[in-house]
PDB file of C-alpha atoms in Angstrom:
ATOM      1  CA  UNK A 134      70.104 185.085 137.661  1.00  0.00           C
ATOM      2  CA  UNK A 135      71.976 187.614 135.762  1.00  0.00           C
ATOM      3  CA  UNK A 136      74.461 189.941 136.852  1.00  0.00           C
ATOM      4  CA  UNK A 137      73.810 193.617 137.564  1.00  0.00           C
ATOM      5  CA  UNK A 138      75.981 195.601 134.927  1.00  0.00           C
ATOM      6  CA  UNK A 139      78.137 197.452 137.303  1.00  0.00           C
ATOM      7  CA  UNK A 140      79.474 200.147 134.585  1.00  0.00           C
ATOM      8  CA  UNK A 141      75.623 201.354 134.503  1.00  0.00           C
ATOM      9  CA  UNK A 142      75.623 201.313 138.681  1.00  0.00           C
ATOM     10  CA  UNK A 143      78.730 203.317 138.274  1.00  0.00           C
ATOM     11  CA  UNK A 144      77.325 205.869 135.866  1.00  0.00           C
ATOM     12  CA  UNK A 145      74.501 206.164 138.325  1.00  0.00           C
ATOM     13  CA  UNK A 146      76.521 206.917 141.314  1.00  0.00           C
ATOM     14  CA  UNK A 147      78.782 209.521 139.811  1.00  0.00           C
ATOM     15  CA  UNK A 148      75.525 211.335 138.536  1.00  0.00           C
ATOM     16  CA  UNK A 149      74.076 211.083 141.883  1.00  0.00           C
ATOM     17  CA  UNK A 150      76.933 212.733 143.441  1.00  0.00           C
ATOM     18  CA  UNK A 151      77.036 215.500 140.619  1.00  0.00           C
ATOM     19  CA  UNK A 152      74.094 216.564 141.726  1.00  0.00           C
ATOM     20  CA  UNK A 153      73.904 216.398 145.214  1.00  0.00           C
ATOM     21  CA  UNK A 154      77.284 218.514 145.018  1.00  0.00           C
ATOM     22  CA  UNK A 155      75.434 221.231 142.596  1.00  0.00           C
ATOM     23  CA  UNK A 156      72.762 221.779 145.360  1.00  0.00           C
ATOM     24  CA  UNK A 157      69.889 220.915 142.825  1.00  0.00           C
ATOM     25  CA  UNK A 158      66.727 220.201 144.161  1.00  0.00           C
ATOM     26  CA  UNK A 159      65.110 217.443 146.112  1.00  0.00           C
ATOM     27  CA  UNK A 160      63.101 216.233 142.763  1.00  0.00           C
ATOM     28  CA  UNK A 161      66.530 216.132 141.176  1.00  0.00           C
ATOM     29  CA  UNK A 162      68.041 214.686 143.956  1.00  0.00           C
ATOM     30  CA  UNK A 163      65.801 211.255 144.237  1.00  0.00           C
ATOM     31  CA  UNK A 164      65.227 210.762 140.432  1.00  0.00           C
ATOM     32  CA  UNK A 165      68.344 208.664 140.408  1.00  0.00           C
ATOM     33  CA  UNK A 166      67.502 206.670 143.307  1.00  0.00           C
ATOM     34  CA  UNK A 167      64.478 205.757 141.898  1.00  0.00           C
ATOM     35  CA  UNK A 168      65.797 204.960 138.450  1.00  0.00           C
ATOM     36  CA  UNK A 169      67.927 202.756 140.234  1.00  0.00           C
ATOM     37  CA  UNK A 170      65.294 200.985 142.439  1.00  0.00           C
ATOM     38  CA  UNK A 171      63.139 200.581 139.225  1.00  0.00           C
ATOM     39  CA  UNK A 172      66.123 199.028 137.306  1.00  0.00           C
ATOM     40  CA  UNK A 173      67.088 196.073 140.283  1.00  0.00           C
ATOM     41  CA  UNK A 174      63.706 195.393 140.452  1.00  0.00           C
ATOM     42  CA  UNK A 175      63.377 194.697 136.645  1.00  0.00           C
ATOM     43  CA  UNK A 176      66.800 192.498 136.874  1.00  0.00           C
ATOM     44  CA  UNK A 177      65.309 190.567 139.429  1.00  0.00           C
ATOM     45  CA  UNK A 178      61.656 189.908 138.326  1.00  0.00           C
ATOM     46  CA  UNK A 179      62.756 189.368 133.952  1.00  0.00           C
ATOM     47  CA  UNK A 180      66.452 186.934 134.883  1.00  0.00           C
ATOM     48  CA  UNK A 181      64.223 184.461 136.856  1.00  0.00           C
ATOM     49  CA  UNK A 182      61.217 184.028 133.639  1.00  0.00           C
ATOM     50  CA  UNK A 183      63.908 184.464 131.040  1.00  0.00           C
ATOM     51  CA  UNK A 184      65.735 180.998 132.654  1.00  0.00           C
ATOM     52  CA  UNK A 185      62.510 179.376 133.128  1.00  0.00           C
ATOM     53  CA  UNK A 186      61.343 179.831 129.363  1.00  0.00           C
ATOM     54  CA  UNK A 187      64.362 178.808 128.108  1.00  0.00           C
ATOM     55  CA  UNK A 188      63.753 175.647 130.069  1.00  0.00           C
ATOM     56  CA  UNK A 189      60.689 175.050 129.373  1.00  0.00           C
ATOM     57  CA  UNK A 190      61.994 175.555 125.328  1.00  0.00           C
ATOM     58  CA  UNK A 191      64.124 172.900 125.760  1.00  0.00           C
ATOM     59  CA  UNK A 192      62.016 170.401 127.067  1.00  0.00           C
ATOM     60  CA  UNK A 193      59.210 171.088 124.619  1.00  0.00           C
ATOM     61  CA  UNK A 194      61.968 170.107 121.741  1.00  0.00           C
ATOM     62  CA  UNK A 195      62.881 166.856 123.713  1.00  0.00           C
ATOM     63  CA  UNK A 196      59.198 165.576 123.786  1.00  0.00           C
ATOM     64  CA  UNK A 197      58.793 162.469 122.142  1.00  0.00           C
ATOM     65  CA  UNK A 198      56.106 161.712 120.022  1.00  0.00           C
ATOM     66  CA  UNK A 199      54.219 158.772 119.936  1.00  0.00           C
ATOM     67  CA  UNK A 200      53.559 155.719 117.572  1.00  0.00           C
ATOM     68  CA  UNK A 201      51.196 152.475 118.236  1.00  0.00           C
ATOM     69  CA  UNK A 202      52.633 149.241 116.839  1.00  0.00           C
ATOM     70  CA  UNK A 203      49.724 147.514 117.348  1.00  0.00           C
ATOM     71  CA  UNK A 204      48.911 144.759 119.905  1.00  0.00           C
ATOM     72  CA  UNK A 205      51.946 141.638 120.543  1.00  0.00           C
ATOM     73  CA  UNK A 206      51.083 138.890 118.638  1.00  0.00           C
ATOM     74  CA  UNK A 207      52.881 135.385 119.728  1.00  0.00           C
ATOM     75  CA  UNK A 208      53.968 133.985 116.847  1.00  0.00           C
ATOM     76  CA  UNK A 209      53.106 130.495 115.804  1.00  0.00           C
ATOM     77  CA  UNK A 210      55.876 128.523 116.174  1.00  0.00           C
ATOM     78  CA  UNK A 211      56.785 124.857 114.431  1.00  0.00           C
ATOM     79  CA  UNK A 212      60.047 122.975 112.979  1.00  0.00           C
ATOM     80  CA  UNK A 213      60.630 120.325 110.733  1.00  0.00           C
ATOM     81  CA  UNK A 214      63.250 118.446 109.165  1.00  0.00           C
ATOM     82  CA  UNK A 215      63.840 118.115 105.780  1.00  0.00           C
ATOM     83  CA  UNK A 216      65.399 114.588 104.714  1.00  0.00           C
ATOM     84  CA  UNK A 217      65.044 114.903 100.931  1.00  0.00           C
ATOM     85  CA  UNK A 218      65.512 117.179  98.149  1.00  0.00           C
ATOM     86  CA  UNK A 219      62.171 116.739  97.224  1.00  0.00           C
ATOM     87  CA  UNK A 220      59.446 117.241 100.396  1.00  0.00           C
ATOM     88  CA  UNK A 221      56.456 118.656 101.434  1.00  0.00           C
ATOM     89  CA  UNK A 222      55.049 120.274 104.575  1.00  0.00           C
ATOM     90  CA  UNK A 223      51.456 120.864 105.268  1.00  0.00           C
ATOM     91  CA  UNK A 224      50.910 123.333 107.764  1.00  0.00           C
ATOM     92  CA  UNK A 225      48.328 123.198 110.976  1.00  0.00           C
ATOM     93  CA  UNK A 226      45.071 125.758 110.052  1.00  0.00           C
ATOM     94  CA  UNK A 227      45.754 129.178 111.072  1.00  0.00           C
ATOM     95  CA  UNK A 228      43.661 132.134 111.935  1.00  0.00           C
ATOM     96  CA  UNK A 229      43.684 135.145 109.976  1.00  0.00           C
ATOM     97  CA  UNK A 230      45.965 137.727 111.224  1.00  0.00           C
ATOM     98  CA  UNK A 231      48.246 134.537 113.069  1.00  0.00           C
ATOM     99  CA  UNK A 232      52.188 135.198 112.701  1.00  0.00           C
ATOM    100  CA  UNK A 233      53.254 132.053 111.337  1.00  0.00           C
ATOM    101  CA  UNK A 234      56.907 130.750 111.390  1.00  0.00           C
ATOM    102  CA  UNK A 235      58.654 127.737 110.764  1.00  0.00           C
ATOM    103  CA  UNK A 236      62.115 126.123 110.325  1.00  0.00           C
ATOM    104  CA  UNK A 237      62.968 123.941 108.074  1.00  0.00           C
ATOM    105  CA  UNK A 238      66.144 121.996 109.324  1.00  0.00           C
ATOM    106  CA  UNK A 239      68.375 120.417 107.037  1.00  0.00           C
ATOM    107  CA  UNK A 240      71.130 118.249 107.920  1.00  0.00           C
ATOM    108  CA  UNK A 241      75.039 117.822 106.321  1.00  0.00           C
ATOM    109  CA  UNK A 242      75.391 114.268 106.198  1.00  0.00           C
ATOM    110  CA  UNK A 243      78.012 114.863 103.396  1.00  0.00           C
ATOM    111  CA  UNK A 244      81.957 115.101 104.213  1.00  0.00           C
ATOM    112  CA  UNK A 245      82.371 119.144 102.845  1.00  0.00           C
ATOM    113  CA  UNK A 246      80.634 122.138 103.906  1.00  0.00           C
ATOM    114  CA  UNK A 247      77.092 122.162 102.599  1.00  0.00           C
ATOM    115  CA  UNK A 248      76.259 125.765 101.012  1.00  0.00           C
ATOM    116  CA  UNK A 249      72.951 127.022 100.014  1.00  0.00           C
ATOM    117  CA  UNK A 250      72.183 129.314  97.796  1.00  0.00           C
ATOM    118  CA  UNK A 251      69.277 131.276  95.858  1.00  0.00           C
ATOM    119  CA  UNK A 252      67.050 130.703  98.696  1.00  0.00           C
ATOM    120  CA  UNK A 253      63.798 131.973  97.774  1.00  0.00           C
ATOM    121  CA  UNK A 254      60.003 131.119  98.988  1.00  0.00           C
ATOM    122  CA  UNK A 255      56.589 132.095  97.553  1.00  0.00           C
ATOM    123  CA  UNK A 256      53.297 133.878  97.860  1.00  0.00           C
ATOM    124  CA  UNK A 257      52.077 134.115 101.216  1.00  0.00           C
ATOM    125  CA  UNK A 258      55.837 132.477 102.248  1.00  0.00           C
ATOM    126  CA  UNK A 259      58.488 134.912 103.193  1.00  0.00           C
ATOM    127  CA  UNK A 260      62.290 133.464 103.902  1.00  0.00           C
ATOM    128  CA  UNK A 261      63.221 135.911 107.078  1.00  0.00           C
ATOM    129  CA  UNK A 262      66.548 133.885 107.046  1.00  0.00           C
ATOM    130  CA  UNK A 263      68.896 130.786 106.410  1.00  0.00           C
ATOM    131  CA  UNK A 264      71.779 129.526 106.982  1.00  0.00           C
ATOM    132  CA  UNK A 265      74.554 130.263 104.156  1.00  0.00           C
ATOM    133  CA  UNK A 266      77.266 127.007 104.713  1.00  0.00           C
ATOM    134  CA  UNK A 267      76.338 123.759 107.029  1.00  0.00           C
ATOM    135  CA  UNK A 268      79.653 122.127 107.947  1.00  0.00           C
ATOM    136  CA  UNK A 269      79.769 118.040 108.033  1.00  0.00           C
ATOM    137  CA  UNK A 270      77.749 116.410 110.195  1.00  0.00           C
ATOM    138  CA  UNK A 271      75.938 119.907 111.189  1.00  0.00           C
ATOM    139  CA  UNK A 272      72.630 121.332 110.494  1.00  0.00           C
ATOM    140  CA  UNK A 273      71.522 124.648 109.454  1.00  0.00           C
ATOM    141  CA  UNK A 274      67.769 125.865 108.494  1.00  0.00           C
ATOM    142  CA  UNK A 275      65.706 127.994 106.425  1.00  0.00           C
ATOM    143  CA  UNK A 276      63.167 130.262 108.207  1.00  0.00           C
ATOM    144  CA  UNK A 277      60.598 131.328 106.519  1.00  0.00           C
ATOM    145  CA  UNK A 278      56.744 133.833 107.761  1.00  0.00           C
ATOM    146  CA  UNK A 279      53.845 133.288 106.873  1.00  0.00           C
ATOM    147  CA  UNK A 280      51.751 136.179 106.589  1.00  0.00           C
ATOM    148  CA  UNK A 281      47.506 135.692 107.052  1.00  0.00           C
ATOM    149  CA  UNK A 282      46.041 139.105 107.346  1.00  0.00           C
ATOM    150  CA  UNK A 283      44.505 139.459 103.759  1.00  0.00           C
ATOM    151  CA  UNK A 284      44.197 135.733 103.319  1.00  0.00           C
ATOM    152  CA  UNK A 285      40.981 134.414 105.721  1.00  0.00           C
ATOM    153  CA  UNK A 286      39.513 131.798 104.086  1.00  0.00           C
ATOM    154  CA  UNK A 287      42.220 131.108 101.555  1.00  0.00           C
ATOM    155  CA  UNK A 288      44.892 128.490 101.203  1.00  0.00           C
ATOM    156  CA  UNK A 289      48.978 129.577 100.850  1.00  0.00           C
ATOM    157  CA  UNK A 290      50.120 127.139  98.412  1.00  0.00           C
ATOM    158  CA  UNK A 291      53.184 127.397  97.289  1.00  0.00           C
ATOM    159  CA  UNK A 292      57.323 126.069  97.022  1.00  0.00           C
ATOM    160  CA  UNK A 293      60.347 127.423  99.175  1.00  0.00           C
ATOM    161  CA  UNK A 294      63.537 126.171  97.306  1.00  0.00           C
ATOM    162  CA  UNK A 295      67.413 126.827  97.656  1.00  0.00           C
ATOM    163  CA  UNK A 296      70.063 125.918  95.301  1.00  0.00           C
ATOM    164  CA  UNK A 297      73.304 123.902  96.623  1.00  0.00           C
ATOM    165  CA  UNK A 298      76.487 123.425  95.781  1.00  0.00           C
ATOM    166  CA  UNK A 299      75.941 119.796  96.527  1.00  0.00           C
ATOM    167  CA  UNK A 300      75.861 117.643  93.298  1.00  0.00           C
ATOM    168  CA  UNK A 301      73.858 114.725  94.196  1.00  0.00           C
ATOM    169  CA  UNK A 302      71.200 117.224  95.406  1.00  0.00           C
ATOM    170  CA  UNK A 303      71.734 120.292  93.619  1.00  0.00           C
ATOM    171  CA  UNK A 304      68.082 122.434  94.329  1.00  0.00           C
ATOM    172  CA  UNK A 305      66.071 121.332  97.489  1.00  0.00           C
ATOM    173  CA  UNK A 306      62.626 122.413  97.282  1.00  0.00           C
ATOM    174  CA  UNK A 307      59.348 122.237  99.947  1.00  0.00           C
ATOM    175  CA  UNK A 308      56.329 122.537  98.603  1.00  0.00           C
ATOM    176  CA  UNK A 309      54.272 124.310 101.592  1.00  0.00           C
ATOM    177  CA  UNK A 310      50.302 124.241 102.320  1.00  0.00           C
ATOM    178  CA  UNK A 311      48.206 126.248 104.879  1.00  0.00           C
ATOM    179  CA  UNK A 312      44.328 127.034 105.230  1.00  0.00           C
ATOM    180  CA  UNK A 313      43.798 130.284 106.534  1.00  0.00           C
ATOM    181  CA  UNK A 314      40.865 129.930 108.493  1.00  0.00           C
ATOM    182  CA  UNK A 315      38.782 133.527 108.169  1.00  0.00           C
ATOM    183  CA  UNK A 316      37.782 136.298 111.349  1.00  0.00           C
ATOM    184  CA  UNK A 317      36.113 138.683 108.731  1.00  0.00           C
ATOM    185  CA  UNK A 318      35.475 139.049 105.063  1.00  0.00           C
ATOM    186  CA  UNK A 319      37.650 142.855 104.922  1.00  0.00           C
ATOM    187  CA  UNK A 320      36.604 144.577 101.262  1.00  0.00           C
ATOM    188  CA  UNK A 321      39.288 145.839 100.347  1.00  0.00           C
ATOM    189  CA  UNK A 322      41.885 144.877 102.950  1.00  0.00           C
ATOM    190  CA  UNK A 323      44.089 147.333 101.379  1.00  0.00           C
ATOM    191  CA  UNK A 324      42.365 150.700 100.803  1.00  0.00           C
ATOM    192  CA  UNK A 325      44.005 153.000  98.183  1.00  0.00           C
ATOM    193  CA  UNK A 326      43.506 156.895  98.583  1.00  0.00           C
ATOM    194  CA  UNK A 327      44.612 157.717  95.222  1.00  0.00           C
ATOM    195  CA  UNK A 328      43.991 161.656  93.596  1.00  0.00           C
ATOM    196  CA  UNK A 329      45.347 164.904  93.210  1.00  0.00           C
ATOM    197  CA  UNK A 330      45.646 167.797  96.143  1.00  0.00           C
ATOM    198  CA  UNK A 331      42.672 169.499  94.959  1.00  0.00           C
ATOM    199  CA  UNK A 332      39.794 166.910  95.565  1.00  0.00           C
ATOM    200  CA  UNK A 333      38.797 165.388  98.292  1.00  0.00           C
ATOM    201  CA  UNK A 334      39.889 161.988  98.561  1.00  0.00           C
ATOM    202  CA  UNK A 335      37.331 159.445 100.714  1.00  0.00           C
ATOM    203  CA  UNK A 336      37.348 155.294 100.227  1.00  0.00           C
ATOM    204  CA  UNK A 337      35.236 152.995 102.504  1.00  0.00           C
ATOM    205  CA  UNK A 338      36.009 149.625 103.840  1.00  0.00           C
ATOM    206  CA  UNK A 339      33.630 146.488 104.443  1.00  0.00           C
ATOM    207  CA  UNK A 340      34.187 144.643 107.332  1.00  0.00           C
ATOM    208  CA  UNK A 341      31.956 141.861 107.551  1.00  0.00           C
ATOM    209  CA  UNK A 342      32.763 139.355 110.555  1.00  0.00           C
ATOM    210  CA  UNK A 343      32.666 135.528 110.417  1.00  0.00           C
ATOM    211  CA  UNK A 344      29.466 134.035 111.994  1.00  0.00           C
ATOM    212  CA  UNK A 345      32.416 131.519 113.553  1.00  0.00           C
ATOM    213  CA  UNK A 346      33.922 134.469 115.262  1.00  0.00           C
ATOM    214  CA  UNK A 347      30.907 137.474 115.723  1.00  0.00           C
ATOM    215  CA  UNK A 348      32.885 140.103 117.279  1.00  0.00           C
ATOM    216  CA  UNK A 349      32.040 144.438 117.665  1.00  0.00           C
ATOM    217  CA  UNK A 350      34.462 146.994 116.602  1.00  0.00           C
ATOM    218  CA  UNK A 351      34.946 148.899 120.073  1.00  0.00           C
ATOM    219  CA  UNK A 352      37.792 151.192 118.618  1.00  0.00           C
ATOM    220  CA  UNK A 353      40.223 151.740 115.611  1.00  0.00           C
ATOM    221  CA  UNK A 354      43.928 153.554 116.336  1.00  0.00           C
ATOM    222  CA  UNK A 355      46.614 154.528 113.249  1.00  0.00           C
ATOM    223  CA  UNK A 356      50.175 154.666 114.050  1.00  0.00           C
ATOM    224  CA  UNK A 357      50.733 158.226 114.703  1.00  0.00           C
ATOM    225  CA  UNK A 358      48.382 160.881 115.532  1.00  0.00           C
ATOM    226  CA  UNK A 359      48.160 163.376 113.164  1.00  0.00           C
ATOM    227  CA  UNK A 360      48.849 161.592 110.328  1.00  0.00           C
ATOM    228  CA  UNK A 361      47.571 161.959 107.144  1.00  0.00           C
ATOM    229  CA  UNK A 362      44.502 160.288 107.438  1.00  0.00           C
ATOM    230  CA  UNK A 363      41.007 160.607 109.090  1.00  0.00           C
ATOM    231  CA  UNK A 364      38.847 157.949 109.641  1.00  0.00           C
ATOM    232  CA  UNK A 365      35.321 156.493 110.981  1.00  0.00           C
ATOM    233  CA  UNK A 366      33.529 153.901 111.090  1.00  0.00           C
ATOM    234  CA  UNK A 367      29.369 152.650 111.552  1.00  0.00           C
ATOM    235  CA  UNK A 368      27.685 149.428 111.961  1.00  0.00           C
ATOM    236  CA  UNK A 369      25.406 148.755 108.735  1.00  0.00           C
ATOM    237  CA  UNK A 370      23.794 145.738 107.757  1.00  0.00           C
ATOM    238  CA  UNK A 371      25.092 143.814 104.500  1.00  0.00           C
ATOM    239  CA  UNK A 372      23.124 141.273 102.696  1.00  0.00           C
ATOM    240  CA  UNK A 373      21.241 140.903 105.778  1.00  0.00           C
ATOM    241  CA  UNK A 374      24.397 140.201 107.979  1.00  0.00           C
ATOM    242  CA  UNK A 375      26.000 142.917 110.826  1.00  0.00           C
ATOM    243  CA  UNK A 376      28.587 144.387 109.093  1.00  0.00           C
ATOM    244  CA  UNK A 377      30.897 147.556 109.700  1.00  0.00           C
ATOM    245  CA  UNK A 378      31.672 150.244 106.992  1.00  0.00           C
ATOM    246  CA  UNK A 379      35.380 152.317 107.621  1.00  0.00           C
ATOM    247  CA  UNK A 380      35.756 155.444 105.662  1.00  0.00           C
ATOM    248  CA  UNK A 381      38.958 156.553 105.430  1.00  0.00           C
ATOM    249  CA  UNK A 382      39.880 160.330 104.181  1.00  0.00           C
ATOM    250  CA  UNK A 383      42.995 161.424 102.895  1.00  0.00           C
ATOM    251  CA  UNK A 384      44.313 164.897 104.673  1.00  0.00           C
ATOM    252  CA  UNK A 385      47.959 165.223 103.037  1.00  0.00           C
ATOM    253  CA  UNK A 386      47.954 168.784 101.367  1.00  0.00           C
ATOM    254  CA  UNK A 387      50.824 167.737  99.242  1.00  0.00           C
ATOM    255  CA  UNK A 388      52.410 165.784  96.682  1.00  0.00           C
ATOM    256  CA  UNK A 389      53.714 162.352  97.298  1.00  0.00           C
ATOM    257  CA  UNK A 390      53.040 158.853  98.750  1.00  0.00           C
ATOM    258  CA  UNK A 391      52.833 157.739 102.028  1.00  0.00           C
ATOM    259  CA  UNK A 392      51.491 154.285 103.883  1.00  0.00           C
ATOM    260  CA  UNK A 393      49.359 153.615 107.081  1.00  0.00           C
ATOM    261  CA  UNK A 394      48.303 151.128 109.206  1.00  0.00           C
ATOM    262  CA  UNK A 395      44.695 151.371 110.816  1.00  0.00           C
ATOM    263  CA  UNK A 396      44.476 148.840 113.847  1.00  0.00           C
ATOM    264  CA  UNK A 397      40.684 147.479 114.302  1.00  0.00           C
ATOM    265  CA  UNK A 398      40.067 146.842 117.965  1.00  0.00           C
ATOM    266  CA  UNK A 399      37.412 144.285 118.543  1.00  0.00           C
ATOM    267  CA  UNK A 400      35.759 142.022 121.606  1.00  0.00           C
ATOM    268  CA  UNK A 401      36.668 139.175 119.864  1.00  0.00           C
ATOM    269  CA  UNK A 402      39.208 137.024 122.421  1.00  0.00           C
ATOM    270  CA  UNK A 403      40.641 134.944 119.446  1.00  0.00           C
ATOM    271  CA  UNK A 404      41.339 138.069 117.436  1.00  0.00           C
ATOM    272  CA  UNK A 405      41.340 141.252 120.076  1.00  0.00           C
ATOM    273  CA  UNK A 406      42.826 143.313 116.880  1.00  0.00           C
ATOM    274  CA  UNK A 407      43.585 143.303 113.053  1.00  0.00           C
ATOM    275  CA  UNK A 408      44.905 145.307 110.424  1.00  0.00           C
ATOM    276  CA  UNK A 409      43.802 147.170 107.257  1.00  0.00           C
ATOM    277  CA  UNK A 410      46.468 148.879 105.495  1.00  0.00           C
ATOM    278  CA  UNK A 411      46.056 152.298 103.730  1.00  0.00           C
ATOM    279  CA  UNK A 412      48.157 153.645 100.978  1.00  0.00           C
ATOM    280  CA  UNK A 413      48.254 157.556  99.669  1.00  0.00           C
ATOM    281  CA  UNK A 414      49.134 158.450  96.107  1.00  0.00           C
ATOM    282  CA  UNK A 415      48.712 162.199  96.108  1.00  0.00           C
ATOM    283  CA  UNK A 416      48.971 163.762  92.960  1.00  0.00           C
ATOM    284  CA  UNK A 417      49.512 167.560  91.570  1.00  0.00           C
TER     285      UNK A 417
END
């Protein structure tokens, strides 16, 4: 609570005893004690709210907001060892929207610190990591993800290579193979909302689900709410197959570009969510 300025309580007294001292009237008399009964009663009611709103002020600013990352997927785990500079790996099938990784382990047989270089992998095959020198007789790895959201029903074919400094093997390369099997046909899976400020900006997505996985659509989330986009969806029937059509709207007033994820919630055990991607190009 706040203190009672006493230099005012002061002033009051010494004008109270003025005019008691003068012999003014009653009226004249009270006015002061009044004043100073409204005046303690103001400190007292205002100190208490003016603490509390300043509290509350403070917490408001400290409120966290929210984002969804989407469900935890377990990632798909498998090693292997590579024994020559030339190999391949064929990968088990996969479902679309699996988190694929795998190490490739390579072994130092030679007597000086095996370094590898360059490392680079391919479409659909992302090196997360790898180990820069292998000392003798020790073995290091190259990690690589494989993404499957906008690949059901395709097949990741491609090489993961590294350049050594070993001369009897100077590039090791892995040519890699997965099918992708596919939990629904998603036209487009990445849905551009591209214009200027001035127009409305609306693009639809297709979902049509695999008749090996039938699943509903029971909700869709985006990271943050608020955002910059709103969105829908409806079930519709597509060449004569349940189907689901998404329309997305773009609600950015300004210039610039942004990205979002939408997160499709389905009754589908094998694939309880999945992701369509949304990018903003917003124009004068």
């Amino acid at each position: 609570m706040r203190m009672l300025d006493m230099g005012k309580f002061a002033d009051i007294q010494c004008y109270l005893k003025v005019i008691i001292k003068s012999g003014g009237f009653k009226m004249r008399t009270e006015m002061p004690f009044i004043f100073l009964a409204v005046w303690l009663c103001f400190l007292l009611v205002v100190s208490p709210l003016a603490c509390k709103k300043t509290e509350n002020s403070g917490n408001d600013r400290k409120r966290p907001i929210k984002f969804y990352a989407g469900q935890d997927i377990k990632p798909v785990y498998s090693r292997s060892k590579v024994e020559k500079a030339k190999s391949e790996y064929i990968f088990e099938p996969a479902l679309q929207g699996d988190l694929v990784k795998h190490d490739f382990i390579i072994e130092n047989t030679a007597m000086a610190p095996l370094e590898l270089n360059d490392v680079e992998g391919c479409c659909g095959c992302f090196v997360e990591s790898y180990t820069q020198k292998i000392p003798p007789g020790e073995s290091g790895a190259i990690s690589v993800l494989l993404l499957t959201d906008s690949r059901g029903g395709d097949i990741i074919d491609g090489r993961v290579r590294a350049k050594t400094n070993d001369p009897t093997r100077p590039e090791i390369t892995i040519d890699v193979q997965m099918k992708v099997k596919e939990f629904a046909d998603l036209n487009p899976y990445r849905v551009w909302l591209k214009g200027s400020v001035d127009e409305e900006i609306v693009e639809k997505c297709i979902v049509i689900p695999n008749e090996n996985y039938p699943f509903n659509i029971t909700d869709i989330k985006n990271r943050a709410p608020g955002g910059w986009i709103d969105y829908s969806y409806e079930e519709i029937q597509k060449n004569g197959r349940k189907a689901y059509e998404i329309t997305v709207k773009n609600t950015k007033e300004n210039t610039g570009n942004y990205q979002e994820v939408l997160f499709v919630q389905t009754d589908h055990s094998a694939r309880p969510e999945f992701k369509i991607r949304v990018e903003g190009r917003i124009t004068e």
